[in-house]
Amino acid sequence: AFSRAKEPAAPRRADAAVPAKQPMVAASPAEGEIMGQGPFGRTYFLQGALAGGICCSLTHGAMTPVDVVKTRIQLDPATYNQGFIGGFRQIAAAEGAGALLTGLMPTAQGYFIQGWFKFGGVEFFKVQLTKTLGEQSAWDNRNSIYLAAAAGAEFIADIFLCPFEACRIRLVS
């Protein structure tokens, strides 16, 4: 993105060998490459899925205390009527600070699986749709491909998340 001005080349000595010029030959596309990118093999999709699983698990797991307070306020607004910070204090005073981590395991597990399928799925569907449409058509319809890939991956990922969310709600309530 940023470029630096090139420094002038040092003058060539008269006795220095001149490098031979290589012939200009068009490289054939590598196996598994699409539109000059790739390769899109099993490792690529597994890395995307694993990264998505780890990141979703960590971010949603870190928000578990917020989710506990929010759920309690929604379920019992008469008891938890002191606002959000007050809800933290009420739960910690009544049940101990550990109660704010209620549901951490199903949240972390569920969102790991959801992130796995969401991020791995988006990459998988993008590549498959691009292969199906062909490079030019895929380029012309890239926004539609992104939307379709994301919608398909999210739909599948949320199906796997639902049992874990149901478990979390039962624990928190």
C-alpha positions as a Markdown table, in Angstrom:
| # | Residue | x | y | z |
|---|---|---|---|---|
| 1 | Ala | 0.0 | 0.0 | 0.0 |
| 2 | Phe | 2.8 | 2.4 | 0.8 |
| 3 | Ser | 5.7 | 2.7 | -1.5 |
| 4 | Arg | 9.2 | 4.1 | -1.0 |
| 5 | Ala | 11.2 | 5.8 | -3.6 |
| 6 | Lys | 13.8 | 3.4 | -5.0 |
| 7 | Glu | 17.4 | 4.2 | -4.4 |
| 8 | Pro | 19.4 | 4.5 | -7.5 |
| 9 | Ala | 21.3 | 1.4 | -8.5 |
| 10 | Ala | 25.0 | 1.2 | -8.0 |
| 11 | Pro | 27.0 | 1.6 | -11.2 |
| 12 | Arg | 27.9 | -1.7 | -12.8 |
| 13 | Arg | 31.6 | -2.6 | -12.9 |
| 14 | Ala | 32.9 | -3.3 | -16.4 |
| 15 | Asp | 34.0 | -6.8 | -15.5 |
| 16 | Ala | 30.7 | -7.8 | -13.7 |
| 17 | Ala | 28.7 | -10.5 | -15.4 |
| 18 | Val | 25.4 | -9.5 | -16.9 |
| 19 | Pro | 22.5 | -11.7 | -15.7 |
| 20 | Ala | 20.9 | -13.7 | -18.5 |
| 21 | Lys | 17.3 | -12.6 | -19.3 |
| 22 | Gln | 14.7 | -15.2 | -18.6 |
| 23 | Pro | 12.1 | -15.8 | -21.4 |
| 24 | Met | 8.7 | -14.4 | -20.7 |
| 25 | Val | 6.4 | -17.5 | -20.4 |
| 26 | Ala | 2.9 | -17.3 | -19.0 |
| 27 | Ala | 2.5 | -19.4 | -15.9 |
| 28 | Ser | -0.3 | -21.9 | -15.9 |
| 29 | Pro | -2.7 | -21.6 | -13.1 |
| 30 | Ala | -1.7 | -23.7 | -10.1 |
| 31 | Glu | -3.9 | -26.6 | -9.0 |
| 32 | Gly | -6.7 | -25.3 | -6.7 |
| 33 | Glu | -6.3 | -21.7 | -7.6 |
| 34 | Ile | -9.2 | -19.5 | -8.6 |
| 35 | Met | -8.8 | -16.0 | -10.1 |
| 36 | Gly | -5.1 | -16.1 | -9.2 |
| 37 | Gln | -5.7 | -16.9 | -5.6 |
| 38 | Gly | -5.4 | -20.0 | -3.6 |
| 39 | Pro | -4.8 | -22.9 | -3.4 |
| 40 | Phe | -8.2 | -23.7 | -1.9 |
| 41 | Gly | -7.7 | -27.1 | -0.4 |
| 42 | Arg | -8.7 | -28.8 | 2.8 |
| 43 | Thr | -6.1 | -27.0 | 4.8 |
| 44 | Tyr | -7.4 | -23.6 | 3.7 |
| 45 | Phe | -10.9 | -24.4 | 4.8 |
| 46 | Leu | -9.8 | -26.0 | 8.1 |
| 47 | Gln | -7.7 | -23.0 | 9.0 |
| 48 | Gly | -10.6 | -20.6 | 8.3 |
| 49 | Ala | -13.0 | -22.8 | 10.3 |
| 50 | Leu | -10.5 | -23.1 | 13.3 |
| 51 | Ala | -9.8 | -19.4 | 13.3 |
| 52 | Gly | -13.6 | -18.6 | 13.3 |
| 53 | Gly | -14.2 | -21.1 | 16.1 |
| 54 | Ile | -11.5 | -19.8 | 18.3 |
| 55 | Cys | -12.4 | -16.2 | 17.8 |
| 56 | Cys | -16.2 | -16.6 | 18.3 |
| 57 | Ser | -15.6 | -18.8 | 21.3 |
| 58 | Leu | -13.3 | -16.2 | 23.0 |
| 59 | Thr | -15.4 | -13.1 | 22.2 |
| 60 | His | -18.8 | -14.6 | 23.2 |
| 61 | Gly | -17.2 | -16.3 | 26.2 |
| 62 | Ala | -15.8 | -13.0 | 27.4 |
| 63 | Met | -19.3 | -11.5 | 27.2 |
| 64 | Thr | -20.9 | -14.1 | 29.4 |
| 65 | Pro | -21.2 | -11.9 | 32.5 |
| 66 | Val | -23.0 | -9.2 | 30.4 |
| 67 | Asp | -25.3 | -11.9 | 29.0 |
| 68 | Val | -26.1 | -13.3 | 32.5 |
| 69 | Val | -27.1 | -9.8 | 33.7 |
| 70 | Lys | -29.1 | -9.1 | 30.5 |
| 71 | Thr | -31.0 | -12.4 | 30.7 |
| 72 | Arg | -31.8 | -11.9 | 34.4 |
| 73 | Ile | -33.1 | -8.4 | 33.7 |
| 74 | Gln | -35.3 | -9.8 | 30.9 |
| 75 | Leu | -36.6 | -12.7 | 33.0 |
| 76 | Asp | -37.2 | -10.9 | 36.3 |
| 77 | Pro | -37.4 | -7.1 | 35.8 |
| 78 | Ala | -39.1 | -6.6 | 39.2 |
| 79 | Thr | -36.0 | -8.0 | 41.0 |
| 80 | Tyr | -33.3 | -6.7 | 38.7 |
| 81 | Asn | -34.5 | -3.1 | 38.4 |
| 82 | Gln | -31.4 | -1.2 | 39.3 |
| 83 | Gly | -30.0 | -0.9 | 35.8 |
| 84 | Phe | -27.2 | -2.9 | 34.2 |
| 85 | Ile | -24.4 | -2.1 | 36.7 |
| 86 | Gly | -26.8 | -2.6 | 39.5 |
| 87 | Gly | -27.7 | -6.0 | 38.1 |
| 88 | Phe | -24.0 | -7.0 | 38.2 |
| 89 | Arg | -23.9 | -5.9 | 41.8 |
| 90 | Gln | -27.1 | -7.7 | 42.7 |
| 91 | Ile | -26.0 | -11.0 | 41.2 |
| 92 | Ala | -22.6 | -10.9 | 42.8 |
| 93 | Ala | -24.0 | -10.0 | 46.2 |
| 94 | Ala | -26.7 | -12.6 | 46.2 |
| 95 | Glu | -24.8 | -15.5 | 44.5 |
| 96 | Gly | -21.2 | -14.6 | 44.4 |
| 97 | Ala | -19.1 | -13.3 | 41.5 |
| 98 | Gly | -18.8 | -16.8 | 40.0 |
| 99 | Ala | -22.6 | -16.6 | 39.2 |
| 100 | Leu | -21.7 | -14.0 | 36.5 |
| 101 | Leu | -19.9 | -16.9 | 34.6 |
| 102 | Thr | -23.0 | -19.1 | 34.6 |
| 103 | Gly | -23.4 | -20.7 | 31.2 |
| 104 | Leu | -19.8 | -20.0 | 30.2 |
| 105 | Met | -19.1 | -23.6 | 29.0 |
| 106 | Pro | -22.2 | -24.0 | 26.7 |
| 107 | Thr | -21.5 | -20.4 | 25.4 |
| 108 | Ala | -17.9 | -21.1 | 24.6 |
| 109 | Gln | -18.6 | -24.5 | 23.1 |
| 110 | Gly | -21.6 | -23.4 | 21.1 |
| 111 | Tyr | -20.0 | -20.4 | 19.6 |
| 112 | Phe | -16.8 | -22.4 | 18.8 |
| 113 | Ile | -19.0 | -24.7 | 16.7 |
| 114 | Gln | -21.0 | -21.8 | 15.3 |
| 115 | Gly | -17.8 | -19.9 | 14.4 |
| 116 | Trp | -16.3 | -23.0 | 12.9 |
| 117 | Phe | -19.3 | -23.5 | 10.5 |
| 118 | Lys | -19.8 | -19.8 | 9.9 |
| 119 | Phe | -16.3 | -18.8 | 8.9 |
| 120 | Gly | -15.3 | -22.1 | 7.3 |
| 121 | Gly | -18.6 | -22.2 | 5.5 |
| 122 | Val | -18.3 | -18.7 | 4.1 |
| 123 | Glu | -15.0 | -19.6 | 2.6 |
| 124 | Phe | -16.3 | -22.9 | 1.3 |
| 125 | Phe | -19.4 | -21.5 | -0.3 |
| 126 | Lys | -17.5 | -18.6 | -1.9 |
| 127 | Val | -15.1 | -20.9 | -3.6 |
| 128 | Gln | -17.8 | -23.4 | -4.7 |
| 129 | Leu | -20.0 | -20.6 | -6.1 |
| 130 | Thr | -17.0 | -19.1 | -7.9 |
| 131 | Lys | -16.1 | -22.5 | -9.4 |
| 132 | Thr | -19.8 | -23.1 | -10.4 |
| 133 | Leu | -20.2 | -19.7 | -12.1 |
| 134 | Gly | -16.8 | -19.3 | -13.7 |
| 135 | Glu | -14.3 | -16.6 | -13.1 |
| 136 | Gln | -15.8 | -13.8 | -15.1 |
| 137 | Ser | -19.4 | -14.4 | -14.0 |
| 138 | Ala | -18.1 | -14.7 | -10.4 |
| 139 | Trp | -16.3 | -11.4 | -10.6 |
| 140 | Asp | -19.4 | -9.7 | -12.1 |
| 141 | Asn | -21.6 | -11.1 | -9.3 |
| 142 | Arg | -19.1 | -11.0 | -6.4 |
| 143 | Asn | -21.4 | -9.1 | -4.0 |
| 144 | Ser | -24.2 | -11.7 | -4.6 |
| 145 | Ile | -21.7 | -14.5 | -4.0 |
| 146 | Tyr | -20.6 | -12.9 | -0.7 |
| 147 | Leu | -24.2 | -12.5 | 0.4 |
| 148 | Ala | -25.2 | -16.0 | -0.6 |
| 149 | Ala | -22.1 | -17.6 | 1.0 |
| 150 | Ala | -22.6 | -15.7 | 4.3 |
| 151 | Ala | -26.4 | -16.5 | 4.4 |
| 152 | Gly | -25.8 | -20.2 | 3.8 |
| 153 | Ala | -23.0 | -20.5 | 6.3 |
| 154 | Glu | -24.9 | -18.5 | 9.0 |
| 155 | Phe | -28.0 | -20.6 | 8.5 |
| 156 | Ile | -26.1 | -23.9 | 9.0 |
| 157 | Ala | -24.0 | -22.5 | 11.8 |
| 158 | Asp | -27.0 | -21.3 | 13.8 |
| 159 | Ile | -28.6 | -24.7 | 13.6 |
| 160 | Phe | -25.6 | -26.2 | 15.4 |
| 161 | Leu | -25.6 | -23.3 | 17.9 |
| 162 | Cys | -29.3 | -23.7 | 19.0 |
| 163 | Pro | -28.9 | -26.6 | 21.4 |
| 164 | Phe | -26.0 | -24.8 | 23.2 |
| 165 | Glu | -28.0 | -21.6 | 23.5 |
| 166 | Ala | -31.0 | -23.5 | 24.9 |
| 167 | Cys | -28.7 | -25.0 | 27.5 |
| 168 | Arg | -27.2 | -21.6 | 28.4 |
| 169 | Ile | -30.7 | -20.1 | 28.9 |
| 170 | Arg | -31.7 | -22.9 | 31.2 |
| 171 | Leu | -28.6 | -22.4 | 33.3 |
| 172 | Val | -28.9 | -18.7 | 33.5 |
| 173 | Ser | -32.6 | -18.7 | 34.3 |
